[in-house]
Tab-separated table of C-alpha atoms and ligand atoms in Angstrom:
chain	number	residue	atom	x	y	z
A	1	UNK	CA	15.400	15.023	-8.194
A	2	UNK	CA	13.938	11.686	-8.599
A	3	UNK	CA	10.139	11.122	-7.548
A	4	UNK	CA	9.042	7.651	-6.909
A	5	UNK	CA	5.289	6.717	-7.205
A	6	UNK	CA	3.637	3.758	-5.540
A	7	UNK	CA	3.875	1.036	-7.968
A	8	UNK	CA	-0.112	0.279	-8.627
A	9	UNK	CA	-0.694	4.022	-8.973
A	10	UNK	CA	1.883	4.169	-11.799
A	11	UNK	CA	0.532	1.054	-13.531
A	12	UNK	CA	-2.970	2.380	-13.097
A	13	UNK	CA	-2.163	5.566	-15.115
A	14	UNK	CA	0.412	4.003	-17.550
A	15	UNK	CA	3.131	6.100	-15.927
A	16	UNK	CA	6.637	5.140	-14.949
A	17	UNK	CA	7.326	4.577	-11.274
A	18	UNK	CA	10.258	7.010	-11.203
A	19	UNK	CA	10.177	10.552	-12.665
A	20	UNK	CA	13.094	13.002	-13.067
A	21	UNK	CA	11.554	16.611	-12.046
A	22	UNK	CA	12.678	20.096	-11.241
A	23	UNK	CA	9.360	20.725	-9.372
A	24	UNK	CA	10.193	23.438	-6.710
A	25	UNK	CA	7.583	22.317	-4.177
A	26	UNK	CA	5.079	19.283	-3.800
A	27	UNK	CA	2.382	21.209	-5.310
A	28	UNK	CA	4.328	22.049	-8.534
A	29	UNK	CA	4.991	18.414	-8.647
A	30	UNK	CA	1.341	17.327	-8.607
A	31	UNK	CA	0.331	19.814	-10.917
A	32	UNK	CA	3.177	18.517	-13.225
A	33	UNK	CA	1.878	14.839	-12.773
A	34	UNK	CA	-1.682	15.644	-13.420
A	35	UNK	CA	-0.962	17.338	-16.615
A	36	UNK	CA	0.831	14.243	-17.966
A	37	UNK	CA	-1.529	11.805	-16.078
A	38	UNK	CA	-4.969	13.580	-15.610
A	39	UNK	CA	-6.545	12.575	-12.393
A	40	UNK	CA	-3.132	11.454	-10.750
A	41	UNK	CA	-3.049	14.687	-8.358
A	42	UNK	CA	-6.495	13.649	-7.136
A	43	UNK	CA	-5.373	10.318	-6.063
A	44	UNK	CA	-2.357	11.753	-4.042
A	45	UNK	CA	-3.856	14.792	-2.556
A	46	UNK	CA	-7.234	15.785	-1.269
A	47	UNK	CA	-9.374	18.556	-2.922
A	48	UNK	CA	-8.308	21.100	-0.102
A	49	UNK	CA	-4.713	20.346	-0.888
A	50	UNK	CA	-3.426	18.025	2.142
A	51	UNK	CA	-1.708	14.954	1.164
A	52	UNK	CA	-4.137	11.855	1.463
A	53	UNK	CA	-3.982	10.354	4.891
A	54	UNK	CA	-2.867	6.736	3.639
A	55	UNK	CA	0.053	8.138	1.849
A	56	UNK	CA	3.509	9.079	3.339
A	57	UNK	CA	5.726	11.496	1.411
A	58	UNK	CA	9.389	10.970	2.348
A	59	UNK	CA	11.958	13.525	1.060
A	60	UNK	CA	15.503	12.407	1.583
A	61	UNK	CA	14.653	10.017	4.478
A	62	UNK	CA	12.415	12.515	6.324
A	63	UNK	CA	8.596	11.983	6.553
A	64	UNK	CA	6.619	15.293	5.600
A	65	UNK	CA	3.829	16.372	7.978
A	66	UNK	CA	0.741	15.919	5.785
A	67	UNK	CA	-0.653	19.409	6.441
A	68	UNK	CA	2.681	21.019	5.455
A	69	UNK	CA	3.390	18.901	2.359
A	70	UNK	CA	1.961	20.776	-0.288
A	71	UNK	CA	3.854	24.115	0.323
A	72	UNK	CA	7.188	22.408	1.367
A	73	UNK	CA	9.916	23.367	-0.890
A	74	UNK	CA	11.729	20.530	-2.892
A	75	UNK	CA	14.424	22.929	-4.121
A	76	UNK	CA	17.345	20.828	-2.526
A	77	UNK	CA	15.891	17.379	-2.454
A	78	UNK	CA	17.304	14.507	-4.122
A	79	UNK	CA	14.755	11.627	-3.642
A	80	UNK	CA	10.917	11.887	-2.990
A	81	UNK	CA	9.126	9.066	-2.265
A	82	UNK	CA	5.446	8.733	-2.431
A	83	UNK	CA	4.742	5.438	-0.284
A	84	UNK	CA	1.438	3.790	0.528
A	85	UNK	CA	1.161	0.623	2.898
A	86	UNK	CA	0.538	-2.724	1.299
A	87	UNK	CA	-0.711	-5.352	3.558
A	88	UNK	CA	-0.529	-8.777	1.550
A	89	UNK	CA	1.442	-11.618	3.076
B	1	UNK	CA	25.097	-32.533	13.899
B	2	UNK	CA	27.145	-29.521	12.567
B	3	UNK	CA	27.931	-31.470	9.036
B	4	UNK	CA	24.578	-30.391	7.772
B	5	UNK	CA	25.627	-26.669	7.860
B	6	UNK	CA	29.182	-27.027	6.315
B	7	UNK	CA	28.462	-25.103	3.370
B	8	UNK	CA	27.117	-21.895	5.162
B	9	UNK	CA	29.955	-22.535	8.152
B	10	UNK	CA	32.590	-21.806	5.181
B	11	UNK	CA	31.401	-18.428	5.296
B	12	UNK	CA	33.640	-16.337	7.451
B	13	UNK	CA	30.427	-14.380	8.555
B	14	UNK	CA	28.992	-17.370	10.072
B	15	UNK	CA	31.781	-20.101	11.172
B	16	UNK	CA	31.209	-22.516	13.837
B	17	UNK	CA	30.551	-19.903	16.405
B	18	UNK	CA	27.750	-18.432	14.128
B	19	UNK	CA	26.231	-21.552	13.395
B	20	UNK	CA	25.707	-22.348	17.428
B	21	UNK	CA	24.404	-18.934	17.669
B	22	UNK	CA	21.634	-19.709	15.218
B	23	UNK	CA	21.226	-22.991	16.730
B	24	UNK	CA	20.611	-21.246	20.042
B	25	UNK	CA	18.072	-18.666	18.404
B	26	UNK	CA	14.328	-18.258	18.565
B	27	UNK	CA	12.550	-16.790	15.922
B	28	UNK	CA	8.712	-16.221	15.478
B	29	UNK	CA	7.019	-16.089	12.225
B	30	UNK	CA	3.627	-14.440	12.296
B	31	UNK	CA	1.490	-15.869	9.438
B	32	UNK	CA	2.369	-19.461	7.844
B	33	UNK	CA	0.851	-17.945	4.402
B	34	UNK	CA	3.148	-17.082	1.491
B	35	UNK	CA	5.820	-14.766	3.190
B	36	UNK	CA	5.812	-17.039	6.279
B	37	UNK	CA	6.070	-20.121	4.151
B	38	UNK	CA	9.340	-18.820	2.402
B	39	UNK	CA	10.834	-17.302	5.514
B	40	UNK	CA	10.288	-20.163	7.891
B	41	UNK	CA	11.570	-22.544	5.088
B	42	UNK	CA	15.141	-20.829	5.031
B	43	UNK	CA	15.200	-20.065	8.580
B	44	UNK	CA	14.774	-23.821	9.420
B	45	UNK	CA	16.981	-25.159	6.930
B	46	UNK	CA	19.811	-22.641	8.111
B	47	UNK	CA	19.486	-24.254	11.466
B	48	UNK	CA	17.601	-21.428	13.651
B	49	UNK	CA	17.028	-23.838	16.693
B	50	UNK	CA	13.483	-22.717	17.562
B	51	UNK	CA	11.083	-21.521	14.901
B	52	UNK	CA	7.351	-20.558	16.094
B	53	UNK	CA	4.609	-20.139	13.628
B	54	UNK	CA	1.428	-18.242	14.494
B	55	UNK	CA	-1.560	-18.738	12.254
B	56	UNK	CA	-5.235	-19.856	12.981
B	57	UNK	CA	-6.237	-20.540	9.386
B	58	UNK	CA	-6.158	-23.979	7.780
B	59	UNK	CA	-5.007	-24.748	4.246
B	60	UNK	CA	-7.090	-23.868	1.334
B	61	UNK	CA	-6.689	-24.858	-2.256
B	62	UNK	CA	-6.148	-21.096	-3.356
B	63	UNK	CA	-3.230	-20.808	-1.000
B	64	UNK	CA	-1.057	-23.330	-2.675
B	65	UNK	CA	0.185	-21.360	-5.822
B	66	UNK	CA	2.064	-19.172	-3.159
B	67	UNK	CA	2.539	-20.872	0.059
B	68	UNK	CA	5.162	-23.540	-0.196
B	69	UNK	CA	4.879	-24.876	3.453
B	70	UNK	CA	1.855	-26.806	2.438
B	71	UNK	CA	0.656	-29.033	-0.345
B	72	UNK	CA	-2.524	-30.515	-1.673
B	73	UNK	CA	-2.755	-33.407	0.845
B	74	UNK	CA	-2.905	-30.710	3.646
B	75	UNK	CA	-5.961	-28.768	2.698
B	76	UNK	CA	-8.341	-28.439	5.382
B	77	UNK	CA	-5.344	-28.862	7.910
B	78	UNK	CA	-4.105	-26.142	10.276
B	79	UNK	CA	-1.367	-24.172	8.721
B	80	UNK	CA	0.718	-24.654	11.926
B	81	UNK	CA	0.288	-28.361	11.716
B	82	UNK	CA	1.245	-28.660	8.174
B	83	UNK	CA	4.107	-26.446	8.615
B	84	UNK	CA	5.300	-28.239	11.518
B	85	UNK	CA	5.325	-31.627	9.524
B	86	UNK	CA	7.210	-29.987	6.471
B	87	UNK	CA	9.908	-28.064	8.541
B	88	UNK	CA	10.386	-30.977	10.827
B	89	UNK	CA	11.026	-33.034	7.726
B	90	UNK	CA	13.491	-30.589	6.314
B	91	UNK	CA	15.599	-30.237	9.343
B	92	UNK	CA	14.944	-32.266	12.468
B	93	UNK	CA	17.356	-30.122	14.346
B	94	UNK	CA	14.756	-27.418	14.500
B	95	UNK	CA	12.235	-27.287	17.315
B	96	UNK	CA	8.921	-25.865	15.683
B	97	UNK	CA	6.631	-24.384	17.838
B	98	UNK	CA	2.805	-24.118	16.741
B	99	UNK	CA	0.588	-21.452	17.960
B	100	UNK	CA	-2.733	-22.240	16.112
B	101	UNK	CA	-4.167	-18.910	16.957
B	102	UNK	CA	-4.986	-15.381	15.517
B	103	UNK	CA	-2.777	-12.893	17.414
B	104	UNK	CA	-5.149	-10.152	19.485
B	105	UNK	CA	-4.290	-7.612	22.196
B	106	UNK	CA	-4.686	-10.174	24.930
B	107	UNK	CA	-2.349	-12.958	23.628
B	108	UNK	CA	0.206	-11.205	21.606
B	109	UNK	CA	2.931	-10.174	24.191
B	110	UNK	CA	2.868	-13.726	25.966
B	111	UNK	CA	3.474	-15.244	22.593
B	112	UNK	CA	6.001	-12.879	21.546
B	113	UNK	CA	7.934	-12.634	24.836
B	114	UNK	CA	10.453	-15.889	24.401
B	115	UNK	CA	11.662	-15.045	21.013
B	116	UNK	CA	14.715	-13.316	19.709
B	117	UNK	CA	13.366	-11.795	16.498
B	118	UNK	CA	9.684	-11.268	15.178
B	119	UNK	CA	9.045	-11.998	11.253
B	120	UNK	CA	5.998	-10.450	10.084
B	121	UNK	CA	4.383	-12.137	7.289
B	122	UNK	CA	0.825	-11.107	8.285
B	123	UNK	CA	-1.781	-10.375	5.563
B	124	UNK	CA	-3.748	-7.630	6.924
B	125	UNK	CA	-3.618	-4.151	8.284
B	126	UNK	CA	-4.834	-4.692	11.983
B	127	UNK	CA	-2.353	-7.585	12.452
B	128	UNK	CA	0.420	-5.531	11.016
B	129	UNK	CA	0.017	-2.747	13.250
B	130	UNK	CA	-0.607	-5.236	16.338
B	131	UNK	CA	2.727	-6.856	15.395
B	132	UNK	CA	4.599	-3.653	15.327
B	133	UNK	CA	3.300	-2.118	18.634
B	134	UNK	CA	3.930	-5.561	20.386
B	135	UNK	CA	7.576	-5.806	18.915
B	136	UNK	CA	8.284	-1.967	19.774
B	137	UNK	CA	6.705	-2.398	23.380
B	138	UNK	CA	8.732	-5.538	23.898
B	139	UNK	CA	12.002	-3.983	22.235
B	140	UNK	CA	12.219	-7.021	19.844
B	141	UNK	CA	13.746	-6.461	16.431
B	142	UNK	CA	10.890	-6.887	13.696
B	143	UNK	CA	11.609	-8.093	9.961
B	144	UNK	CA	8.580	-6.737	8.263
B	145	UNK	CA	7.268	-7.463	4.438
B	146	UNK	CA	4.180	-6.983	2.577
B	147	UNK	CA	3.388	-7.609	-1.095
B	148	UNK	CA	0.828	-6.689	-3.249
B	149	UNK	CA	0.500	-7.505	-7.259
B	150	UNK	CA	4.226	-7.069	-8.454
B	151	UNK	CA	5.300	-5.019	-5.517
B	152	UNK	CA	7.121	-6.052	-2.363
B	153	UNK	CA	8.208	-3.809	0.896
B	154	UNK	CA	10.453	-5.037	3.253
B	155	UNK	CA	11.662	-3.246	6.344
B	156	UNK	CA	13.955	-4.075	9.451
B	157	UNK	CA	12.937	-2.400	12.405
B	158	UNK	CA	15.537	-2.455	15.252
B	159	UNK	CA	14.550	-1.136	18.740
B	160	UNK	CA	15.134	2.582	18.832
B	161	UNK	CA	15.730	3.202	15.350
B	162	UNK	CA	12.271	3.348	14.104
B	163	UNK	CA	8.974	1.457	13.645
B	164	UNK	CA	6.241	0.548	11.043
B	165	UNK	CA	4.011	3.582	12.371
B	166	UNK	CA	7.374	5.737	11.553
B	167	UNK	CA	6.663	5.014	8.073
B	168	UNK	CA	2.862	4.756	7.864
B	169	UNK	CA	1.463	6.425	11.101
B	170	UNK	CA	-2.159	5.871	10.205
B	171	UNK	CA	-3.981	2.713	8.612
B	172	UNK	CA	-5.158	3.264	5.205
B	173	UNK	CA	-9.007	4.055	5.260
B	174	UNK	CA	-10.915	0.867	4.436
B	175	UNK	CA	-11.105	0.306	0.752
B	176	UNK	CA	-8.076	2.413	-0.190
B	177	UNK	CA	-5.716	-0.566	-0.479
B	178	UNK	CA	-6.878	-3.728	-2.087
B	179	UNK	CA	-5.823	-7.192	-0.866
B	180	UNK	CA	-4.240	-9.948	-2.731
B	181	UNK	CA	-7.611	-11.802	-2.983
B	182	UNK	CA	-8.998	-8.411	-5.199
B	183	UNK	CA	-5.554	-7.331	-6.760
B	184	UNK	CA	-3.752	-10.690	-7.050
B	185	UNK	CA	-0.143	-11.695	-6.348
B	186	UNK	CA	2.644	-13.643	-8.284
B	187	UNK	CA	3.613	-16.663	-5.795
B	188	UNK	CA	7.488	-15.926	-6.712
B	189	UNK	CA	7.214	-12.294	-5.677
B	190	UNK	CA	5.947	-13.621	-2.163
B	191	UNK	CA	9.002	-16.155	-2.326
B	192	UNK	CA	11.506	-13.225	-2.990
B	193	UNK	CA	10.080	-11.150	-0.298
B	194	UNK	CA	9.870	-14.247	2.118
B	195	UNK	CA	13.576	-15.165	1.417
B	196	UNK	CA	14.600	-11.473	1.909
B	197	UNK	CA	12.970	-11.761	5.515
B	198	UNK	CA	14.885	-14.932	5.950
B	199	UNK	CA	18.293	-13.270	4.843
B	200	UNK	CA	17.522	-10.053	7.147
B	201	UNK	CA	16.743	-12.223	10.068
B	202	UNK	CA	19.905	-14.234	9.803
B	203	UNK	CA	21.954	-10.983	9.598
B	204	UNK	CA	20.266	-10.017	12.659
B	205	UNK	CA	20.970	-12.961	14.578
B	206	UNK	CA	24.551	-12.885	13.359
B	207	UNK	CA	25.376	-9.459	14.052
B	208	UNK	CA	25.559	-8.582	10.462
B	209	UNK	CA	22.727	-5.972	10.272
B	210	UNK	CA	23.184	-2.461	10.673
B	211	UNK	CA	21.047	-0.500	8.132
B	212	UNK	CA	17.705	1.561	8.648
B	213	UNK	CA	15.898	1.161	5.207
B	214	UNK	CA	12.827	0.194	3.733
B	215	UNK	CA	13.220	-1.682	0.398
B	216	UNK	CA	10.969	-1.636	-2.332
B	217	UNK	CA	10.863	-4.606	-4.868
B	218	UNK	CA	9.320	-3.935	-8.370
B	219	UNK	CA	9.139	-7.346	-9.973
B	220	UNK	CA	8.140	-5.890	-13.379
B	221	UNK	CA	11.062	-3.559	-13.635
B	222	UNK	CA	13.164	-6.282	-11.772
B	223	UNK	CA	14.690	-3.497	-9.482
B	224	UNK	CA	15.091	-2.994	-5.811
B	225	UNK	CA	15.099	0.472	-4.517
B	226	UNK	CA	16.289	1.262	-0.906
B	227	UNK	CA	14.441	4.179	1.015
B	228	UNK	CA	16.288	5.667	3.983
B	229	UNK	CA	14.067	6.494	6.726
B	230	UNK	CA	14.488	7.881	10.263
B	231	UNK	CA	12.776	7.062	13.619
B	232	UNK	CA	9.987	9.624	13.831
B	233	UNK	CA	10.215	11.711	17.125
B	234	UNK	CA	6.553	12.287	16.910
B	235	UNK	CA	5.752	8.410	16.562
B	236	UNK	CA	2.702	7.481	18.795
B	237	UNK	CA	4.822	4.090	19.687
B	238	UNK	CA	8.457	4.777	19.390
B	239	UNK	CA	8.692	8.295	19.610
B	240	UNK	CA	10.042	10.714	22.243
B	241	UNK	CA	6.719	10.880	23.795
B	242	UNK	CA	4.720	7.740	22.968
B	243	UNK	CA	0.947	7.732	23.611
B	244	UNK	CA	0.744	3.988	22.883
B	245	UNK	CA	1.975	2.011	25.848
B	246	UNK	CA	-0.213	-1.090	25.609
B	247	UNK	CA	-1.848	-2.844	22.945
B	248	UNK	CA	-4.858	-1.343	21.765
B	249	UNK	CA	-7.911	-2.812	19.768
B	250	UNK	CA	-6.353	-2.903	16.049
B	251	UNK	CA	-9.881	-3.850	14.256
B	252	UNK	CA	-11.203	-0.785	15.356
B	253	UNK	CA	-7.950	1.294	14.958
B	254	UNK	CA	-8.008	0.234	11.239
B	255	UNK	CA	-11.793	0.925	10.774
B	256	UNK	CA	-12.844	-2.855	10.478
B	257	UNK	CA	-15.099	-3.009	13.518
B	258	UNK	CA	-17.190	-0.532	11.757
B	259	UNK	CA	-18.692	-3.483	10.036
B	260	UNK	CA	-17.218	-2.619	6.563
B	261	UNK	CA	-15.501	-5.209	4.499
B	262	UNK	CA	-12.729	-4.534	1.960
B	263	UNK	CA	-14.008	-2.242	-0.848
B	264	UNK	CA	-11.262	-2.793	-3.271
B	265	UNK	CA	-8.982	-0.285	-4.498
B	266	UNK	CA	-9.247	3.666	-5.030
B	267	UNK	CA	-9.749	6.764	-3.014
B	268	UNK	CA	-13.623	6.673	-2.668
B	269	UNK	CA	-13.794	3.671	-0.423
B	270	UNK	CA	-17.370	4.651	0.923
B	271	UNK	CA	-18.788	4.764	-2.519
B	272	UNK	CA	-17.211	1.749	-3.808
B	273	UNK	CA	-19.090	-1.529	-4.462
B	274	UNK	CA	-18.084	-5.352	-5.325
B	275	UNK	CA	-19.300	-6.804	-8.725
B	276	UNK	CA	-21.708	-8.515	-6.608
B	277	UNK	CA	-23.125	-5.368	-5.162
B	278	UNK	CA	-23.124	-3.575	-8.462
B	279	UNK	CA	-25.773	-5.836	-10.036
B	280	UNK	CA	-28.499	-4.305	-7.912
B	281	UNK	CA	-27.147	-0.885	-9.084
B	282	UNK	CA	-27.348	-2.272	-12.623
B	283	UNK	CA	-30.989	-3.428	-12.276
B	284	UNK	CA	-31.988	0.224	-12.235
B	285	UNK	CA	-32.660	1.100	-15.873
B	286	UNK	CA	-31.585	4.902	-15.184
B	287	UNK	CA	-28.155	3.961	-14.002
B	288	UNK	CA	-25.301	4.817	-16.657
B	289	UNK	CA	-22.062	3.295	-16.649
B	290	UNK	CA	-19.118	5.073	-17.622
B	291	UNK	CA	-15.587	3.824	-18.365
B	292	UNK	CA	-12.777	6.257	-17.791
B	293	UNK	CA	-9.990	4.105	-19.274
B	294	UNK	CA	-8.389	5.244	-22.478
B	295	UNK	CA	-10.030	4.202	-26.063
B	296	UNK	CA	-7.513	1.249	-26.527
B	297	UNK	CA	-8.406	-0.104	-23.155
B	298	UNK	CA	-11.949	0.256	-23.679
B	299	UNK	CA	-11.902	-1.313	-27.222
B	300	UNK	CA	-10.341	-4.404	-25.621
B	301	UNK	CA	-13.403	-5.204	-23.657
B	302	UNK	CA	-15.837	-3.311	-21.391
B	303	UNK	CA	-18.759	-3.929	-19.630
B	304	UNK	CA	-21.845	-4.135	-21.883
B	305	UNK	CA	-23.459	-0.934	-22.129
B	306	UNK	CA	-20.735	1.236	-20.795
B	307	UNK	CA	-19.768	4.522	-22.309
B	308	UNK	CA	-16.394	5.710	-22.772
B	309	UNK	CA	-15.327	9.160	-21.118
B	310	UNK	CA	-12.142	10.744	-20.857
B	311	UNK	CA	-11.054	11.924	-17.287
B	312	UNK	CA	-10.248	15.235	-18.710
B	313	UNK	CA	-13.996	15.680	-20.036
B	314	UNK	CA	-15.709	14.875	-16.691
B	315	UNK	CA	-15.959	18.603	-15.880
B	316	UNK	CA	-18.044	19.195	-19.261
B	317	UNK	CA	-19.881	16.042	-18.530
B	318	UNK	CA	-21.307	16.872	-15.125
B	319	UNK	CA	-22.633	20.063	-16.327
B	320	UNK	CA	-24.826	18.065	-18.768
B	321	UNK	CA	-25.733	15.088	-16.561
B	322	UNK	CA	-26.656	16.766	-13.072
B	323	UNK	CA	-28.985	14.328	-11.947
B	324	UNK	CA	-27.684	11.046	-13.612
B	325	UNK	CA	-27.006	8.089	-11.118
B	326	UNK	CA	-23.598	6.742	-12.298
B	327	UNK	CA	-21.474	3.687	-12.078
B	328	UNK	CA	-18.045	4.690	-12.902
B	329	UNK	CA	-15.241	1.785	-14.106
B	330	UNK	CA	-11.942	1.503	-15.062
B	331	UNK	CA	-9.177	-1.195	-15.144
B	332	UNK	CA	-8.621	-1.900	-11.325
B	333	UNK	CA	-10.802	0.745	-9.772
B	334	UNK	CA	-8.296	3.508	-8.996
B	335	UNK	CA	-8.936	5.962	-11.798
B	336	UNK	CA	-12.636	5.411	-11.508
B	337	UNK	CA	-12.388	6.041	-7.615
B	338	UNK	CA	-10.897	9.496	-8.434
B	339	UNK	CA	-13.785	10.224	-10.717
B	340	UNK	CA	-16.242	8.976	-8.466
B	341	UNK	CA	-14.916	11.348	-5.754
B	342	UNK	CA	-15.211	14.193	-8.072
B	343	UNK	CA	-18.754	13.473	-9.210
B	344	UNK	CA	-19.683	13.116	-5.406
B	345	UNK	CA	-18.363	16.592	-4.950
B	346	UNK	CA	-20.695	17.804	-7.609
B	347	UNK	CA	-23.627	16.152	-5.674
B	348	UNK	CA	-24.012	13.444	-8.068
B	349	UNK	CA	-25.297	9.712	-7.320
B	350	UNK	CA	-22.128	8.226	-8.253
B	351	UNK	CA	-20.573	4.841	-7.367
B	352	UNK	CA	-17.466	3.033	-8.127
B	353	UNK	CA	-16.752	-0.399	-9.165
B	354	UNK	CA	-14.080	-1.915	-7.009
B	355	UNK	CA	-11.600	-3.838	-8.666
B	356	UNK	CA	-12.651	-2.480	-12.105
B	357	UNK	CA	-13.361	-4.539	-15.489
B	358	UNK	CA	-10.643	-6.868	-14.161
B	359	UNK	CA	-12.872	-7.811	-11.194
B	360	UNK	CA	-15.718	-7.947	-13.420
B	361	UNK	CA	-14.187	-10.104	-15.680
B	362	UNK	CA	-12.674	-12.580	-12.981
B	363	UNK	CA	-16.144	-13.069	-11.676
B	364	UNK	CA	-17.176	-14.811	-14.973
B	365	UNK	CA	-19.075	-11.950	-16.268
B	366	UNK	CA	-19.139	-10.828	-19.839
B	367	UNK	CA	-17.256	-8.050	-21.574
B	368	UNK	CA	-18.330	-6.303	-24.649
B	369	UNK	CA	-16.361	-4.804	-27.620
B	370	UNK	CA	-19.141	-2.963	-29.028
B	371	UNK	CA	-19.027	0.670	-28.956
B	372	UNK	CA	-21.942	2.130	-26.501
B	373	UNK	CA	-22.955	5.691	-27.387
B	374	UNK	CA	-22.060	8.534	-25.019
B	375	UNK	CA	-25.145	10.765	-24.861
C	1	ZN	ZN1	7.953	4.377	15.240
């Protein structure tokens, strides 16, 4: 599956904005990202494991409930978007 | 009158019929800023009969690198007035309606009512949620765009097919998303996004629009990514059992009424300080400044006296510096916000510099290339 990160998060960590991964759920994905880019998991999820309130995670067009997000299986996912709103105009 | 539009009427999708439809259409552009400038310009040139503009601001010099409706002679003039002059000169067929006000819960529905399509080019979250909710309540299509640094987001919300809150149900906590004044914006990126809003609006008016996607433009990579999304049945405005049936206090909803200003980027909003506020922290001789960027970034220039620390080594560092008052710094304030939050969880008196080394440098303060010792 491809995982898309918010542009400025990727920029800040020197990471590409798009990742190919086989992580089986969001938790595994965060651990994988954090190994490559220490501190990134903390930016995406709270210490208690829930996805940060200002981020929206979309898996193949459906938005995950923030509370369910970390344990949700990504086994059959094609596209995962970690989105955050921007407000500039 | 139609000769002006000959080159677009040649398009089979437009023709005489489509052109007449455009001339009879009314589009409201919220914000005569960077996005609104580009969008309104192309809508007027295309012959959209009525173009309304809402903006209570006056033109400032710092607007001119990206807001193409205005020029140096218009500094200090109301943006709606400046826009009216420009659009009127570009195409006298178009009736330009000025709304020189800031939208709020009391005036928005009335202003929106006569228009066919709403184009959102506002520059703050309270107005974004206000515009969305009003468009949903009035069942008007909304063409939304937002920009930051080299990124643009574009979405067309058609009644019944999802709204901004289906994408982002909650506004981000104050301080977690920087604005363009802190993070910067390339004018041409705003031009791309505003032009895309005009394209999508013209498609809506001509009956050529049918998809339901958010589109993300990455100007550095030069790519567009479509992000499919669906209406969220649990959405508080457009869901199956909406709880928002009238406009609310959006400043309050977005936390602005709490009296806090924008704290710059990062997750540790409440522990973030601006460069100016950091001066009082730096006056304390016991304060330690730690820089969590990589060695190469640090060597290129850091805040004088800042010591470098790898994020991976934060844990070990905490155990030796239990009572240390600390200001954490990185490039733009994201990595340092994570580190600050971690130090706070360990009961340390830690602060994050919003906007990071870049904001420090932009304020005219000096950077150092000398290596400070990590104690
Ligand atoms: Zn909705």
